[in-house]
Amino acid sequence: MIQEQRPFPNRVVIENTTACNAHCTICPREKLKRKIEFMDLKTFQKILDDCVQAGAKKLSLHNFGEPLLDRYLPDKIRYAKSKGIEETYIVTNASLLGRELSEKLIDAGLDKIKISFYGIDREEYEKVHLGLDYEKTIKNICELLELKKRLKSKSPEVILRYIGSVSNFLRFYRQWSKYRGLCKVITGRLHNYTTGRNYNPISRVKRPNFLKSCRYVKKSVVYILVNGEVVPCCYDFNGVLLMGNAFKQNIKDIWNGEPFRDFRLAHKNHQFEKYPLCANCDKLNYILI
């Protein structure tokens, strides 16, 4: 059978660091085996140029670390915008945001920021976000929103993401209602990070094969880890499903290279057992009951 080739993805994710200033209970950082490091500016520029040449239009500058720890983050965003990237996006805990950094990110051209904020009060927040300060993070978010308002800036789009009970989410939503129009408040459910957590046991009801599909494979996204290794999924936090290395190979060649094509073909044919991380992924194989 001829293996499937695809046009290069519209979005790429470049992991700028594996470092984090928190130890959130929902995140399996204690199982991270990869080196704690940062992608330097020159390396980022080279990788980004390769992705733009391949056809990328959207850039996410985060993955399994806190992107705001990267002192070159505004420079990387500015460079991406200068190369024609239409959307720059980060996911952060916002604990390091502050007024000065907010100004730099807006000036650099950050288009979208999602803030992981799991808590309706100090007790709940600090129970989940170990090492972070509730009041400081609240202040940082409010300063960003006030800055957007003062500058009459539509960017960045700000998304606050809460995970918890529905009743608590409604309280959380009301807490931020005064900033309606300046930010979007959403909720979600916990996931396993494949082998990282066990929030959704794989013993629950299986989906039949015809219902199985992976949105990450469907969406076509390339994930470039801080050391250049390319993986097909953000939940592969230890870089197990290696498709190639962007420091050594052309990213477009990796995208349509044999490892990636075999991976997509296996998903198309529901042969998930070839990839144990996928076979045991609660996002793919199981539904809540």
mmCIF file of N, CA, C and O in Angstrom, residues 127-160:
data_model
loop_
_atom_site.group_PDB
_atom_site.id
_atom_site.type_symbol
_atom_site.label_atom_id
_atom_site.label_comp_id
_atom_site.label_asym_id
_atom_site.label_seq_id
_atom_site.Cartn_x
_atom_site.Cartn_y
_atom_site.Cartn_z
ATOM 1 N N LYS A 127 -3.187 24.467 45.770
ATOM 2 C CA LYS A 127 -3.191 23.015 45.958
ATOM 3 C C LYS A 127 -2.845 22.306 44.649
ATOM 4 O O LYS A 127 -2.268 21.214 44.649
ATOM 5 N N VAL A 128 -3.208 22.920 43.526
ATOM 6 C CA VAL A 128 -2.914 22.362 42.196
ATOM 7 C C VAL A 128 -1.579 22.886 41.672
ATOM 8 O O VAL A 128 -0.711 22.129 41.264
ATOM 9 N N HIS A 129 -1.421 24.219 41.690
ATOM 10 C CA HIS A 129 -0.213 24.857 41.153
ATOM 11 C C HIS A 129 0.832 24.989 42.266
ATOM 12 O O HIS A 129 1.073 26.081 42.794
ATOM 13 N N LEU A 130 1.474 23.897 42.606
ATOM 14 C CA LEU A 130 2.453 23.912 43.689
ATOM 15 C C LEU A 130 3.627 24.823 43.317
ATOM 16 O O LEU A 130 4.215 24.705 42.241
ATOM 17 N N GLY A 131 3.950 25.741 44.220
ATOM 18 C CA GLY A 131 5.067 26.640 43.996
ATOM 19 C C GLY A 131 4.664 27.995 43.466
ATOM 20 O O GLY A 131 5.506 28.908 43.365
ATOM 21 N N LEU A 132 3.393 28.180 43.122
ATOM 22 C CA LEU A 132 2.933 29.459 42.588
ATOM 23 C C LEU A 132 2.104 30.214 43.620
ATOM 24 O O LEU A 132 1.593 29.627 44.576
ATOM 25 N N ASP A 133 1.998 31.514 43.414
ATOM 26 C CA ASP A 133 1.285 32.390 44.344
ATOM 27 C C ASP A 133 -0.004 32.877 43.685
ATOM 28 O O ASP A 133 0.022 33.534 42.638
ATOM 29 N N TYR A 134 -1.119 32.578 44.298
ATOM 30 C CA TYR A 134 -2.442 32.908 43.752
ATOM 31 C C TYR A 134 -2.606 34.400 43.483
ATOM 32 O O TYR A 134 -2.978 34.810 42.379
ATOM 33 N N GLU A 135 -2.315 35.216 44.486
ATOM 34 C CA GLU A 135 -2.533 36.662 44.354
ATOM 35 C C GLU A 135 -1.636 37.262 43.279
ATOM 36 O O GLU A 135 -2.056 38.142 42.517
ATOM 37 N N LYS A 136 -0.398 36.800 43.199
ATOM 38 C CA LYS A 136 0.537 37.315 42.204
ATOM 39 C C LYS A 136 0.055 36.996 40.789
ATOM 40 O O LYS A 136 0.109 37.844 39.891
ATOM 41 N N THR A 137 -0.419 35.770 40.595
ATOM 42 C CA THR A 137 -0.889 35.374 39.270
ATOM 43 C C THR A 137 -2.134 36.157 38.874
ATOM 44 O O THR A 137 -2.255 36.599 37.725
ATOM 45 N N ILE A 138 -3.051 36.332 39.821
ATOM 46 C CA ILE A 138 -4.252 37.139 39.566
ATOM 47 C C ILE A 138 -3.845 38.549 39.127
ATOM 48 O O ILE A 138 -4.366 39.100 38.145
ATOM 49 N N LYS A 139 -2.893 39.138 39.838
ATOM 50 C CA LYS A 139 -2.414 40.485 39.528
ATOM 51 C C LYS A 139 -1.829 40.536 38.121
ATOM 52 O O LYS A 139 -2.091 41.472 37.353
ATOM 53 N N ASN A 140 -1.043 39.542 37.769
ATOM 54 C CA ASN A 140 -0.423 39.507 36.444
ATOM 55 C C ASN A 140 -1.474 39.457 35.328
ATOM 56 O O ASN A 140 -1.360 40.159 34.317
ATOM 57 N N ILE A 141 -2.479 38.610 35.517
ATOM 58 C CA ILE A 141 -3.520 38.477 34.493
ATOM 59 C C ILE A 141 -4.307 39.779 34.360
ATOM 60 O O ILE A 141 -4.573 40.252 33.248
ATOM 61 N N CYS A 142 -4.669 40.369 35.496
ATOM 62 C CA CYS A 142 -5.432 41.620 35.471
ATOM 63 C C CYS A 142 -4.630 42.734 34.804
ATOM 64 O O CYS A 142 -5.180 43.541 34.040
ATOM 65 N N GLU A 143 -3.321 42.784 35.071
ATOM 66 C CA GLU A 143 -2.486 43.816 34.448
ATOM 67 C C GLU A 143 -2.424 43.638 32.938
ATOM 68 O O GLU A 143 -2.442 44.620 32.190
ATOM 69 N N LEU A 144 -2.359 42.389 32.480
ATOM 70 C CA LEU A 144 -2.370 42.138 31.037
ATOM 71 C C LEU A 144 -3.681 42.615 30.415
ATOM 72 O O LEU A 144 -3.686 43.279 29.366
ATOM 73 N N LEU A 145 -4.787 42.299 31.065
ATOM 74 C CA LEU A 145 -6.097 42.686 30.535
ATOM 75 C C LEU A 145 -6.300 44.199 30.579
ATOM 76 O O LEU A 145 -6.845 44.789 29.641
ATOM 77 N N GLU A 146 -5.829 44.823 31.637
ATOM 78 C CA GLU A 146 -5.937 46.282 31.734
ATOM 79 C C GLU A 146 -5.059 46.953 30.685
ATOM 80 O O GLU A 146 -5.425 47.992 30.117
ATOM 81 N N LEU A 147 -3.908 46.371 30.413
ATOM 82 C CA LEU A 147 -3.007 46.903 29.397
ATOM 83 C C LEU A 147 -3.640 46.807 28.017
ATOM 84 O O LEU A 147 -3.572 47.749 27.217
ATOM 85 N N LYS A 148 -4.272 45.669 27.729
ATOM 86 C CA LYS A 148 -4.997 45.526 26.465
ATOM 87 C C LYS A 148 -6.072 46.605 26.330
ATOM 88 O O LYS A 148 -6.239 47.209 25.269
ATOM 89 N N LYS A 149 -6.790 46.816 27.426
ATOM 90 C CA LYS A 149 -7.873 47.808 27.419
ATOM 91 C C LYS A 149 -7.322 49.210 27.184
ATOM 92 O O LYS A 149 -7.866 49.987 26.376
ATOM 93 N N ARG A 150 -6.229 49.546 27.882
ATOM 94 C CA ARG A 150 -5.649 50.885 27.751
ATOM 95 C C ARG A 150 -5.113 51.132 26.351
ATOM 96 O O ARG A 150 -5.251 52.229 25.803
ATOM 97 N N LEU A 151 -4.503 50.105 25.772
ATOM 98 C CA LEU A 151 -3.925 50.232 24.433
ATOM 99 C C LEU A 151 -4.963 50.040 23.336
ATOM 100 O O LEU A 151 -4.649 50.208 22.162
ATOM 101 N N LYS A 152 -6.175 49.643 23.735
ATOM 102 C CA LYS A 152 -7.244 49.326 22.776
ATOM 103 C C LYS A 152 -6.749 48.284 21.764
ATOM 104 O O LYS A 152 -6.987 48.391 20.561
ATOM 105 N N SER A 153 -6.057 47.294 22.321
ATOM 106 C CA SER A 153 -5.446 46.264 21.482
ATOM 107 C C SER A 153 -6.294 44.996 21.470
ATOM 108 O O SER A 153 -6.738 44.525 22.523
ATOM 109 N N LYS A 154 -6.525 44.457 20.301
ATOM 110 C CA LYS A 154 -7.250 43.196 20.184
ATOM 111 C C LYS A 154 -6.336 42.008 20.491
ATOM 112 O O LYS A 154 -6.809 40.912 20.793
ATOM 113 N N SER A 155 -5.049 42.221 20.406
ATOM 114 C CA SER A 155 -4.074 41.154 20.644
ATOM 115 C C SER A 155 -3.302 41.430 21.926
ATOM 116 O O SER A 155 -3.034 42.585 22.281
ATOM 117 N N PRO A 156 -2.920 40.350 22.618
ATOM 118 C CA PRO A 156 -3.243 38.967 22.280
ATOM 119 C C PRO A 156 -4.651 38.570 22.729
ATOM 120 O O PRO A 156 -5.175 39.134 23.689
ATOM 121 N N GLU A 157 -5.244 37.611 22.023
ATOM 122 C CA GLU A 157 -6.466 36.991 22.519
ATOM 123 C C GLU A 157 -6.100 36.251 23.796
ATOM 124 O O GLU A 157 -5.165 35.457 23.815
ATOM 125 N N VAL A 158 -6.833 36.515 24.877
ATOM 126 C CA VAL A 158 -6.526 35.907 26.177
ATOM 127 C C VAL A 158 -7.595 34.873 26.516
ATOM 128 O O VAL A 158 -8.788 35.172 26.494
ATOM 129 N N ILE A 159 -7.137 33.665 26.828
ATOM 130 C CA ILE A 159 -8.043 32.571 27.181
ATOM 131 C C ILE A 159 -7.664 32.070 28.570
ATOM 132 O O ILE A 159 -6.511 31.700 28.815
ATOM 133 N N LEU A 160 -8.613 32.086 29.491
ATOM 134 C CA LEU A 160 -8.409 31.515 30.828
ATOM 135 C C LEU A 160 -9.040 30.130 30.846
ATOM 136 O O LEU A 160 -10.239 29.992 30.581
#
